[in-house]
mmCIF file with all atom_site columns, C-alpha atoms in Angstrom:
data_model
loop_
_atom_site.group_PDB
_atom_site.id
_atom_site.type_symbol
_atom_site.label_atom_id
_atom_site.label_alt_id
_atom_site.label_comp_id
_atom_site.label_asym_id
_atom_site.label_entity_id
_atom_site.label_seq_id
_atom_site.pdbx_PDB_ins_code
_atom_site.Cartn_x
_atom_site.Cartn_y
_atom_site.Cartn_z
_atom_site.occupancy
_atom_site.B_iso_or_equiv
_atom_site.pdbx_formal_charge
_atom_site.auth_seq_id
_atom_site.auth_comp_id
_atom_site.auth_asym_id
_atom_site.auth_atom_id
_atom_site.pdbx_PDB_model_num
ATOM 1   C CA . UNK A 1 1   ? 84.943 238.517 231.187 1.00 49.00 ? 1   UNK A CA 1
ATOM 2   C CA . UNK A 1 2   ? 82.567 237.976 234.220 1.00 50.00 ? 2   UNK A CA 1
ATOM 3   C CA . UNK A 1 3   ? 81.352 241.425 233.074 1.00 49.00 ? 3   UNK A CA 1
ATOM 4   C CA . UNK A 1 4   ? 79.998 239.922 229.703 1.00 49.00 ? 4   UNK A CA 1
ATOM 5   C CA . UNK A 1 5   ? 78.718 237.149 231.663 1.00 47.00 ? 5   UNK A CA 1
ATOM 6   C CA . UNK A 1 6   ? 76.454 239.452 233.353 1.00 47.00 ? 6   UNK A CA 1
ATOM 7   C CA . UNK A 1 7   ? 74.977 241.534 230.591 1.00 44.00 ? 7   UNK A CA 1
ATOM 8   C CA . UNK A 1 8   ? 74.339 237.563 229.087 1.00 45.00 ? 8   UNK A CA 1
ATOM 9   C CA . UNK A 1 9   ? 72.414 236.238 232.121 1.00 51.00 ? 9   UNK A CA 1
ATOM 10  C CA . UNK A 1 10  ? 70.864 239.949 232.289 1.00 45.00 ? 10  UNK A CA 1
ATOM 11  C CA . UNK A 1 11  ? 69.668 239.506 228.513 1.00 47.00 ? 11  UNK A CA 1
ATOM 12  C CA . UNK A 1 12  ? 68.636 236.114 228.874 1.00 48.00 ? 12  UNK A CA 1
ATOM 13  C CA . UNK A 1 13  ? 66.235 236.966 232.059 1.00 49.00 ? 13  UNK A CA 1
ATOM 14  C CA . UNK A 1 14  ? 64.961 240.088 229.863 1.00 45.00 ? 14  UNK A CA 1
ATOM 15  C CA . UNK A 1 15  ? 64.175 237.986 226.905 1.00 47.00 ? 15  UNK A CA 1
ATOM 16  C CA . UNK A 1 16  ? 62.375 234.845 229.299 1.00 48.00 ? 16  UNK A CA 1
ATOM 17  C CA . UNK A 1 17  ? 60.507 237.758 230.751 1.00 47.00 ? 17  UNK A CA 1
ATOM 18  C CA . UNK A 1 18  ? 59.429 239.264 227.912 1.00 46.00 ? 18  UNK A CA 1
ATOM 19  C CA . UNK A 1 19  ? 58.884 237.386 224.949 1.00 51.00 ? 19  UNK A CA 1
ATOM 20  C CA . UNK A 1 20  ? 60.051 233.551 224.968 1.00 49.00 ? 20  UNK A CA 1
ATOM 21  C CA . UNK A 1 21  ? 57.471 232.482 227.588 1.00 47.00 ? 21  UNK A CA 1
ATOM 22  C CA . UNK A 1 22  ? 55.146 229.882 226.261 1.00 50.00 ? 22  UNK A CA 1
ATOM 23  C CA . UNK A 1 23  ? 51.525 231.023 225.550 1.00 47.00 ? 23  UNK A CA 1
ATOM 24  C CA . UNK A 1 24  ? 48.941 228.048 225.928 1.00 49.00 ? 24  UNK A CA 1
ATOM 25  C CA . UNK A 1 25  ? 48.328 226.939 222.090 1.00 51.00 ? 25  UNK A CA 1
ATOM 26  C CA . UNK A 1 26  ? 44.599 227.250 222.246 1.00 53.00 ? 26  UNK A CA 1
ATOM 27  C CA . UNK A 1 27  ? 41.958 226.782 224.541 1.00 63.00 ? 27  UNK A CA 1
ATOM 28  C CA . UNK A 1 28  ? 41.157 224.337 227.420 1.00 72.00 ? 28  UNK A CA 1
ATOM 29  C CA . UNK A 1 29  ? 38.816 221.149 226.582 1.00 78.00 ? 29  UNK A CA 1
ATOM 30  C CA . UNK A 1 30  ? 35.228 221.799 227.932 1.00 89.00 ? 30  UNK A CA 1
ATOM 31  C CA . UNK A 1 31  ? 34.091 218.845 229.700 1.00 90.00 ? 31  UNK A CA 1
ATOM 32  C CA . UNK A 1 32  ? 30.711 218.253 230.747 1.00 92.00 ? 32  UNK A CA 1
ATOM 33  C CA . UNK A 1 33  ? 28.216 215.555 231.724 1.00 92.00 ? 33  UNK A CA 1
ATOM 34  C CA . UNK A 1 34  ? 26.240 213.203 229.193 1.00 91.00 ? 34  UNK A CA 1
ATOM 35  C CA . UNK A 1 35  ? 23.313 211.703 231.266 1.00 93.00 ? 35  UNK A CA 1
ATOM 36  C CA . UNK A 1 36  ? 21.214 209.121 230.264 1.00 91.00 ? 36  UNK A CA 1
ATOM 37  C CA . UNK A 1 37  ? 17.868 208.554 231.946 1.00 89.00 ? 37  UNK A CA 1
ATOM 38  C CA . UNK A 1 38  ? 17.061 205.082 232.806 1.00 91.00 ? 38  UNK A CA 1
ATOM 39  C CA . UNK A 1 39  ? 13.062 204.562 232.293 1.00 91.00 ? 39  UNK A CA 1
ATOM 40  C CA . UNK A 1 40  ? 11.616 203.208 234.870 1.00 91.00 ? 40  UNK A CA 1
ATOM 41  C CA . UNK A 1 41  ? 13.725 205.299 237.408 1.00 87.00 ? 41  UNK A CA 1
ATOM 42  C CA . UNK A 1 42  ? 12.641 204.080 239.878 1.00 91.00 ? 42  UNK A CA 1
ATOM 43  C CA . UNK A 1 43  ? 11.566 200.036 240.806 1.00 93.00 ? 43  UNK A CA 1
ATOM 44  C CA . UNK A 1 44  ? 10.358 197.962 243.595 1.00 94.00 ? 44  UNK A CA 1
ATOM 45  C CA . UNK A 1 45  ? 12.717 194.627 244.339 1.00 92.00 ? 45  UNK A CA 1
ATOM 46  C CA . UNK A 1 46  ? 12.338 191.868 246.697 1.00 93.00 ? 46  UNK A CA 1
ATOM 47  C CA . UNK A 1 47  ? 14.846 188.734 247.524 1.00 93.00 ? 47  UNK A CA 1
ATOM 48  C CA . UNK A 1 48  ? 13.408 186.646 249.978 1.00 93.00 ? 48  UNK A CA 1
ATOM 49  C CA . UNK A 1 49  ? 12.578 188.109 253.046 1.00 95.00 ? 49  UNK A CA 1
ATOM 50  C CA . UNK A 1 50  ? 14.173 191.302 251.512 1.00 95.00 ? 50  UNK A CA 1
ATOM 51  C CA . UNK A 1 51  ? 12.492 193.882 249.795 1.00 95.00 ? 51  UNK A CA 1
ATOM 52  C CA . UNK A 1 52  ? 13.112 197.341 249.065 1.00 94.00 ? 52  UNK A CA 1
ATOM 53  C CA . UNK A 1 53  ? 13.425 200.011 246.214 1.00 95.00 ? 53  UNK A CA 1
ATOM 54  C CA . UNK A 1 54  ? 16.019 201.206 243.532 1.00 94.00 ? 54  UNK A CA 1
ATOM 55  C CA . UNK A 1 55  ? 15.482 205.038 242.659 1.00 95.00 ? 55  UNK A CA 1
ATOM 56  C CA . UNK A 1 56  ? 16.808 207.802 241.042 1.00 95.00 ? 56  UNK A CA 1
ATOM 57  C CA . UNK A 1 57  ? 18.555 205.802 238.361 1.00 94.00 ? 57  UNK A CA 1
ATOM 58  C CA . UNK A 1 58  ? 20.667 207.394 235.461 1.00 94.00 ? 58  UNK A CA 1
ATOM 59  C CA . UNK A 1 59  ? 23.723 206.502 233.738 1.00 95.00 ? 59  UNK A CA 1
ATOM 60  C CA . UNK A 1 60  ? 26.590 209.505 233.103 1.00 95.00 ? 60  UNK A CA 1
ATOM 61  C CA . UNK A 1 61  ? 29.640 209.637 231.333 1.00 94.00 ? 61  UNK A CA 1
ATOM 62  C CA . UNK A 1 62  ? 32.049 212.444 230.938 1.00 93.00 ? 62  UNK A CA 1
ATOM 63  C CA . UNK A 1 63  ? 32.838 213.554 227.708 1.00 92.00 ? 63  UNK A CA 1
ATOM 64  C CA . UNK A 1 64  ? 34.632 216.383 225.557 1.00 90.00 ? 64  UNK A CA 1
ATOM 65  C CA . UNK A 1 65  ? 31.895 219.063 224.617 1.00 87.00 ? 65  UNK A CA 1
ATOM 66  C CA . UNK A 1 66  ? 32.416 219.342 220.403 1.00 84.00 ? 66  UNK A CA 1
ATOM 67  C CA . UNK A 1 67  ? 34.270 216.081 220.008 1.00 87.00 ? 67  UNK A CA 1
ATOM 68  C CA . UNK A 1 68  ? 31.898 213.922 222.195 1.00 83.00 ? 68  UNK A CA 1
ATOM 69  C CA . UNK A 1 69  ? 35.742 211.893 223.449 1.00 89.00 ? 69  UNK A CA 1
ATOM 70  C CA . UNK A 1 70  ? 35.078 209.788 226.414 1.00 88.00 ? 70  UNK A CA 1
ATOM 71  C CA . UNK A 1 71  ? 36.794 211.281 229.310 1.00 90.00 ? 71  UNK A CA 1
ATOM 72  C CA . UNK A 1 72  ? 35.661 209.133 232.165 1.00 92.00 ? 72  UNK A CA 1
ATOM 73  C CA . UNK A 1 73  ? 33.318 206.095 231.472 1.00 93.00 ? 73  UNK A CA 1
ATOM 74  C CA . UNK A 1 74  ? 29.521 205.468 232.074 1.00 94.00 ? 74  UNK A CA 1
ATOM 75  C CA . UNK A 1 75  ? 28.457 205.182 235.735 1.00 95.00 ? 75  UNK A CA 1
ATOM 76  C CA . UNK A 1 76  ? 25.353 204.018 236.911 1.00 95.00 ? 76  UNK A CA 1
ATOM 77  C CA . UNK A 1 77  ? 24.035 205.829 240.166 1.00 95.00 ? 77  UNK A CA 1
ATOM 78  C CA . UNK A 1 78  ? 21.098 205.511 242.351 1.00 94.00 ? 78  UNK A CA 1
ATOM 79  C CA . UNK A 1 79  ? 19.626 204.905 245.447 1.00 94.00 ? 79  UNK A CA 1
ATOM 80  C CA . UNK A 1 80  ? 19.004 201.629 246.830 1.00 93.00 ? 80  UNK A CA 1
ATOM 81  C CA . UNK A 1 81  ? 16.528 200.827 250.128 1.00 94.00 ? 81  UNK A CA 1
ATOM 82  C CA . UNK A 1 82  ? 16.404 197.444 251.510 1.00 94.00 ? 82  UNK A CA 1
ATOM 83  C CA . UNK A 1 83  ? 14.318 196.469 254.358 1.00 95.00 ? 83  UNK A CA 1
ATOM 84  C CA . UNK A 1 84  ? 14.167 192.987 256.300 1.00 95.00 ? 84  UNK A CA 1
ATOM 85  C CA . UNK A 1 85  ? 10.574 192.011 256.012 1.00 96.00 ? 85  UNK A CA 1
ATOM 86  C CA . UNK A 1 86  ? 11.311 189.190 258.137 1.00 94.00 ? 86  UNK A CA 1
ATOM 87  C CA . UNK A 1 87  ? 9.124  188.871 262.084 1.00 92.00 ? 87  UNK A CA 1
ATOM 88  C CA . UNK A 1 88  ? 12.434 186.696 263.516 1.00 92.00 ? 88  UNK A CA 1
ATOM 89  C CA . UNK A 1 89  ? 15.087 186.988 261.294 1.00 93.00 ? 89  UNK A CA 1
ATOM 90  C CA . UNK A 1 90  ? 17.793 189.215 261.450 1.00 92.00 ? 90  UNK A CA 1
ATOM 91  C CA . UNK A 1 91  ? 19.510 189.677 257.883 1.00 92.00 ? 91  UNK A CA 1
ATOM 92  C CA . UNK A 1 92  ? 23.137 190.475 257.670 1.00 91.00 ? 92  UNK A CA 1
ATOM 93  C CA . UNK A 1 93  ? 23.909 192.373 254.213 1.00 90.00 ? 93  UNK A CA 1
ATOM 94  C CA . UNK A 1 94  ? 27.106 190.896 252.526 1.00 89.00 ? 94  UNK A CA 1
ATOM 95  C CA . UNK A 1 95  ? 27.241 192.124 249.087 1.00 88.00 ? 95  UNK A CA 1
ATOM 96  C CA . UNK A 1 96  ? 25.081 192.922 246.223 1.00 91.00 ? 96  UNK A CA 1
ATOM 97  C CA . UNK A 1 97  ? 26.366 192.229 242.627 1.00 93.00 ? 97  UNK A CA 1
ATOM 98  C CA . UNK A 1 98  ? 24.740 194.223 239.360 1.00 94.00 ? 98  UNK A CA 1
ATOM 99  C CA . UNK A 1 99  ? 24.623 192.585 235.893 1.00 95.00 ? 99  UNK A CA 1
ATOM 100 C CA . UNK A 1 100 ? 23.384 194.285 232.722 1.00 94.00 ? 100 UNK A CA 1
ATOM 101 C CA . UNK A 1 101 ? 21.575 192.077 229.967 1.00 95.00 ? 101 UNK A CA 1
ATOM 102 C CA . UNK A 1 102 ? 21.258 192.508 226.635 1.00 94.00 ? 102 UNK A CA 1
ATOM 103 C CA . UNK A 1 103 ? 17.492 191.622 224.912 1.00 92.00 ? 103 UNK A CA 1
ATOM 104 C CA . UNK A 1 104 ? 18.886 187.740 224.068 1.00 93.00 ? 104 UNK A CA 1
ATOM 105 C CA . UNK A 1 105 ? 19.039 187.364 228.257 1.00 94.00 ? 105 UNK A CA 1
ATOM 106 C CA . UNK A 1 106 ? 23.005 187.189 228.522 1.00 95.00 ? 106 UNK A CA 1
ATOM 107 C CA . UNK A 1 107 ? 25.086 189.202 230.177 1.00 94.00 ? 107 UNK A CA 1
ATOM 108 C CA . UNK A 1 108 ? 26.643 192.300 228.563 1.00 95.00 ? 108 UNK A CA 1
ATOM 109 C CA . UNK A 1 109 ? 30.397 192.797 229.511 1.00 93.00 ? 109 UNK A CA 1
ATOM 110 C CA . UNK A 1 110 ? 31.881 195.569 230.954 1.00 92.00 ? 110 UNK A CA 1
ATOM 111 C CA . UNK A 1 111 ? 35.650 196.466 228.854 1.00 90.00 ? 111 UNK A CA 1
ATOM 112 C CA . UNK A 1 112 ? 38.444 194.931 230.512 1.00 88.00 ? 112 UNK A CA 1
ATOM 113 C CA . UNK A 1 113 ? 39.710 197.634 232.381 1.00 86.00 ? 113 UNK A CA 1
ATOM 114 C CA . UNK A 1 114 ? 36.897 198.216 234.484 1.00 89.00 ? 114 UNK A CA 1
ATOM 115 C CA . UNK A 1 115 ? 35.990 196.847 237.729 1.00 89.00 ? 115 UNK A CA 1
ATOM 116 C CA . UNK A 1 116 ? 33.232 194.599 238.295 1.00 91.00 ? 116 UNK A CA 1
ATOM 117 C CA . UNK A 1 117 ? 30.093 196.471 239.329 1.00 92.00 ? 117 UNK A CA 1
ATOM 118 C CA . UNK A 1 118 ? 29.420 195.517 243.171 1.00 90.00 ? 118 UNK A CA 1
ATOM 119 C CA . UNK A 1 119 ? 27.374 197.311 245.898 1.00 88.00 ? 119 UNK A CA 1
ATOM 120 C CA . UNK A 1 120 ? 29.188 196.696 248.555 1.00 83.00 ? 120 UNK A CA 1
ATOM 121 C CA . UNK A 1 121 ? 27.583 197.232 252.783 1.00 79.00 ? 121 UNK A CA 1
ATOM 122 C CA . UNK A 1 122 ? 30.947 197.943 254.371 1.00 63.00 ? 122 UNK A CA 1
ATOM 123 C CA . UNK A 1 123 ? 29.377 201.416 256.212 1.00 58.00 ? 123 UNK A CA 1
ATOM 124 C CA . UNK A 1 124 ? 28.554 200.333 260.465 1.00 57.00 ? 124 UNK A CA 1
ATOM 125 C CA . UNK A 1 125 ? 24.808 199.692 261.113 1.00 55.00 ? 125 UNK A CA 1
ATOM 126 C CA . UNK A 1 126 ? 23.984 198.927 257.259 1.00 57.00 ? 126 UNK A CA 1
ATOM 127 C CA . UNK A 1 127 ? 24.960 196.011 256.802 1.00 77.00 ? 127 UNK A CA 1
ATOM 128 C CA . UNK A 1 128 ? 22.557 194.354 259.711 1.00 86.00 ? 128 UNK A CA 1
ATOM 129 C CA . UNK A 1 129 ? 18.760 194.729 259.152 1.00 91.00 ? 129 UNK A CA 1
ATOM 130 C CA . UNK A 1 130 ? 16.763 193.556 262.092 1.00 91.00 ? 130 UNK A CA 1
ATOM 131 C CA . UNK A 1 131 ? 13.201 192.433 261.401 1.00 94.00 ? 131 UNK A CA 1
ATOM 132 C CA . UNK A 1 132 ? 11.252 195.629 260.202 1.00 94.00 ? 132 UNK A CA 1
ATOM 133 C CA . UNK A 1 133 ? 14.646 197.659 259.882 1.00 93.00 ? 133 UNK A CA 1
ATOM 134 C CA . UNK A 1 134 ? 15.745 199.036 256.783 1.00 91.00 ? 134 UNK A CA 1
ATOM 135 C CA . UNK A 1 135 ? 18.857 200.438 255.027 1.00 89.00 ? 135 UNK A CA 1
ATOM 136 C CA . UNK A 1 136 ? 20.028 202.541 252.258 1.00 90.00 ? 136 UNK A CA 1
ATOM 137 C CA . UNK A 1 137 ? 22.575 202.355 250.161 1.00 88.00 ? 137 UNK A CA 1
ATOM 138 C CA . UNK A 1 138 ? 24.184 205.037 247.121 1.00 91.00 ? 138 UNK A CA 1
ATOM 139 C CA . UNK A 1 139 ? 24.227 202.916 244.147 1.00 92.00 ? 139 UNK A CA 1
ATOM 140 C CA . UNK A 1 140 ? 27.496 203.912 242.052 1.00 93.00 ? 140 UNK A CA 1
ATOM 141 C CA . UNK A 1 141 ? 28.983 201.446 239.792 1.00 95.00 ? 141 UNK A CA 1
ATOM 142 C CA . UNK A 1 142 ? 30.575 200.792 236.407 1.00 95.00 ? 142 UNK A CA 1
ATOM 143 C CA . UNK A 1 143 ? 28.002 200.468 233.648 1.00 95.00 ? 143 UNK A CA 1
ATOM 144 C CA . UNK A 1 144 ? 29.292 198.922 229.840 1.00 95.00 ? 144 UNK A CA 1
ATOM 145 C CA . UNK A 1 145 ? 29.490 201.064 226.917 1.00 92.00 ? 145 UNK A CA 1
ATOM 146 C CA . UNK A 1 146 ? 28.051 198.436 225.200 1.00 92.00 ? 146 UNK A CA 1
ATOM 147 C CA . UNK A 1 147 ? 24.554 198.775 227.123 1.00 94.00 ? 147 UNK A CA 1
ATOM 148 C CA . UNK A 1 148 ? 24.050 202.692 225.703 1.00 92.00 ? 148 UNK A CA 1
ATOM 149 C CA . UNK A 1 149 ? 23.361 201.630 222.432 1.00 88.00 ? 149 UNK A CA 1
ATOM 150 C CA . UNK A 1 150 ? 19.832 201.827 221.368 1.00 83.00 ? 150 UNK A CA 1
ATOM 151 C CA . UNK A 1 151 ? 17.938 198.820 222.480 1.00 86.00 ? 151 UNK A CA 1
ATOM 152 C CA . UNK A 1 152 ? 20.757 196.754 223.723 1.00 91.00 ? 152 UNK A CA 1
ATOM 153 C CA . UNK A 1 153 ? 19.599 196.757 227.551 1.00 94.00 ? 153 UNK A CA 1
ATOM 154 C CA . UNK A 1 154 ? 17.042 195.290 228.476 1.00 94.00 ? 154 UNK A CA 1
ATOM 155 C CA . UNK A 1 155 ? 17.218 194.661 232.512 1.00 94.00 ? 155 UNK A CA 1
ATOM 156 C CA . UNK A 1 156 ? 19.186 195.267 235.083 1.00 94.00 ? 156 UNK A CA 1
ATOM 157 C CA . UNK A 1 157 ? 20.023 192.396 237.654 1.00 94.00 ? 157 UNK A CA 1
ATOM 158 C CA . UNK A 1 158 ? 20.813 193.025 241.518 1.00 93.00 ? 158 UNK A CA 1
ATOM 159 C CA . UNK A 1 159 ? 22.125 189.890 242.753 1.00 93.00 ? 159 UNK A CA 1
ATOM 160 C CA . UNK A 1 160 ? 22.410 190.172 246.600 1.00 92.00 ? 160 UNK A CA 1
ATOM 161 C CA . UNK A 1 161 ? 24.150 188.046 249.248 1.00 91.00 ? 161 UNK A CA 1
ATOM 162 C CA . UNK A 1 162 ? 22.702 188.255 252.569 1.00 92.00 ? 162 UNK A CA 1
ATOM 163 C CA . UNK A 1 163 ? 22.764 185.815 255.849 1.00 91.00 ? 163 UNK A CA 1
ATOM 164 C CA . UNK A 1 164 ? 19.856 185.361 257.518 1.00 92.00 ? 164 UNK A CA 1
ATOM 165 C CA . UNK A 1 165 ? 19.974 184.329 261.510 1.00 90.00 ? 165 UNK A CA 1
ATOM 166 C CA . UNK A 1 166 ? 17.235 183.522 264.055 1.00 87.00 ? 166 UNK A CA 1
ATOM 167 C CA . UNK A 1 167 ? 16.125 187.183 265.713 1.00 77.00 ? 167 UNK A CA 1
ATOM 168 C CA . UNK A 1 168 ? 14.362 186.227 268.995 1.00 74.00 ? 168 UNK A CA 1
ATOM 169 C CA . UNK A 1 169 ? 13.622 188.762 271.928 1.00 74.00 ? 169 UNK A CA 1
ATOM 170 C CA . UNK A 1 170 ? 13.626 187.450 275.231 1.00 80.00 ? 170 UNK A CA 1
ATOM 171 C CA . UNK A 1 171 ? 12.505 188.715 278.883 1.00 86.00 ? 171 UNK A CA 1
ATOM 172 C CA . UNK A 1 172 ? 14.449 188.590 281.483 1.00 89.00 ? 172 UNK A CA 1
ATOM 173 C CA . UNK A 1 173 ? 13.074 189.253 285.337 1.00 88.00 ? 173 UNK A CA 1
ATOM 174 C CA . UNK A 1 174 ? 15.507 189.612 288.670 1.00 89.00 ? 174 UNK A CA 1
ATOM 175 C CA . UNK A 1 175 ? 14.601 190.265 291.871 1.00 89.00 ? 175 UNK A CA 1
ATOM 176 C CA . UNK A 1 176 ? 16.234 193.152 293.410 1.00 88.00 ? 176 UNK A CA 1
ATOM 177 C CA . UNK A 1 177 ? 16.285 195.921 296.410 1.00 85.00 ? 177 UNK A CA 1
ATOM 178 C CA . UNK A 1 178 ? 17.097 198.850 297.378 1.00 86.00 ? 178 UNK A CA 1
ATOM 179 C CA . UNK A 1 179 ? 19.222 199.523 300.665 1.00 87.00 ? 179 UNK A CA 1
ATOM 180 C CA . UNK A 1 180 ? 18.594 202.999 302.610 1.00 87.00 ? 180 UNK A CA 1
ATOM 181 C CA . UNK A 1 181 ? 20.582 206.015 301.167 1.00 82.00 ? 181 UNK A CA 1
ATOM 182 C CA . UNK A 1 182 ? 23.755 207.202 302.815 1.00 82.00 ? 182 UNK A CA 1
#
């Protein structure tokens, strides 16, 4: 008996081996980039004593080359500069919050599973701007599939929360002296 056992585990390995592995039932999805230019590309921006510059702007989504499936959805990226224009204030970056609107001036919603587009200044030394000091910032946030249609966007809005606190630079004199070396 265990010798028929044998020759069965045998044949089975044989046959797994040779011809009941699974072949892949076609090919792989090819997945590529869909990038949408954003005209202008590039924009000045001020807010308060806060100026700066948004550039290199484009929206991408991932989709399924033939098909044109979603894979992953539209992202806006950039660059965003911000400098403290301020003599004696020293600005202290919080957050900055991006809205799309549509040509009627509203707001156009992003699908409920995504997250709320927010620049956030969480990296050390960028979120404080002394007076003349600047900062920049990779834009990368969730952008509506609504807002690719033709015509549908009109503006982007960067709504940013900053604190502002007196800067002042003081001098300070001491008298001192210096002993004989030992």
């Amino acid at each position: 008996m265990s010798k028929w056992t044998g020759l069965t585990i045998l044949a089975a390995g044989v046959a797994m081996i040779l011809g009941c592995s699974q072949q892949p039932s076609g090919t792989a999805a090819i997945i590529e980039d869909k990038t949408y230019p954003v005209t202008p590309a590039s924009v000045t921006v001020k807010a308060g004593i806060v100026t700066g510059e948004v550039t290199e702007l484009k929206v991408t989504e991932r989709v399924e080359k033939g098909s044109d499936r979603v894979v992953s959805p539209a992202k806006l990226t950039g660059t965003l500069k911000l400098k403290n224009t301020s003599a004696n204030q020293t600005v202290r970056l919080v957050a900055g919050k991006i809205l799309y609107i549509d040509a009627q001036g509203q707001p156009i919603k992003l699908e409920e599973s995504r997250t709320e587009p927010v620049v956030k200044f969480a990296t050390y030394g960028s979120e404080r701007l002394d007076p003349g000091q600047d900062a920049t910032q990779s834009l990368d946030v969730e952008f509506p599939a609504e807002a690719l249609k033709a015509k549908k966007l009109k503006e982007i809005r960067l709504e940013l929360a900053y604190i502002p606190s007196p800067y002042r630079e003081e001098t300070i004199n001491f008298t001192v002296s210096i002993g004989e070396g030992k």
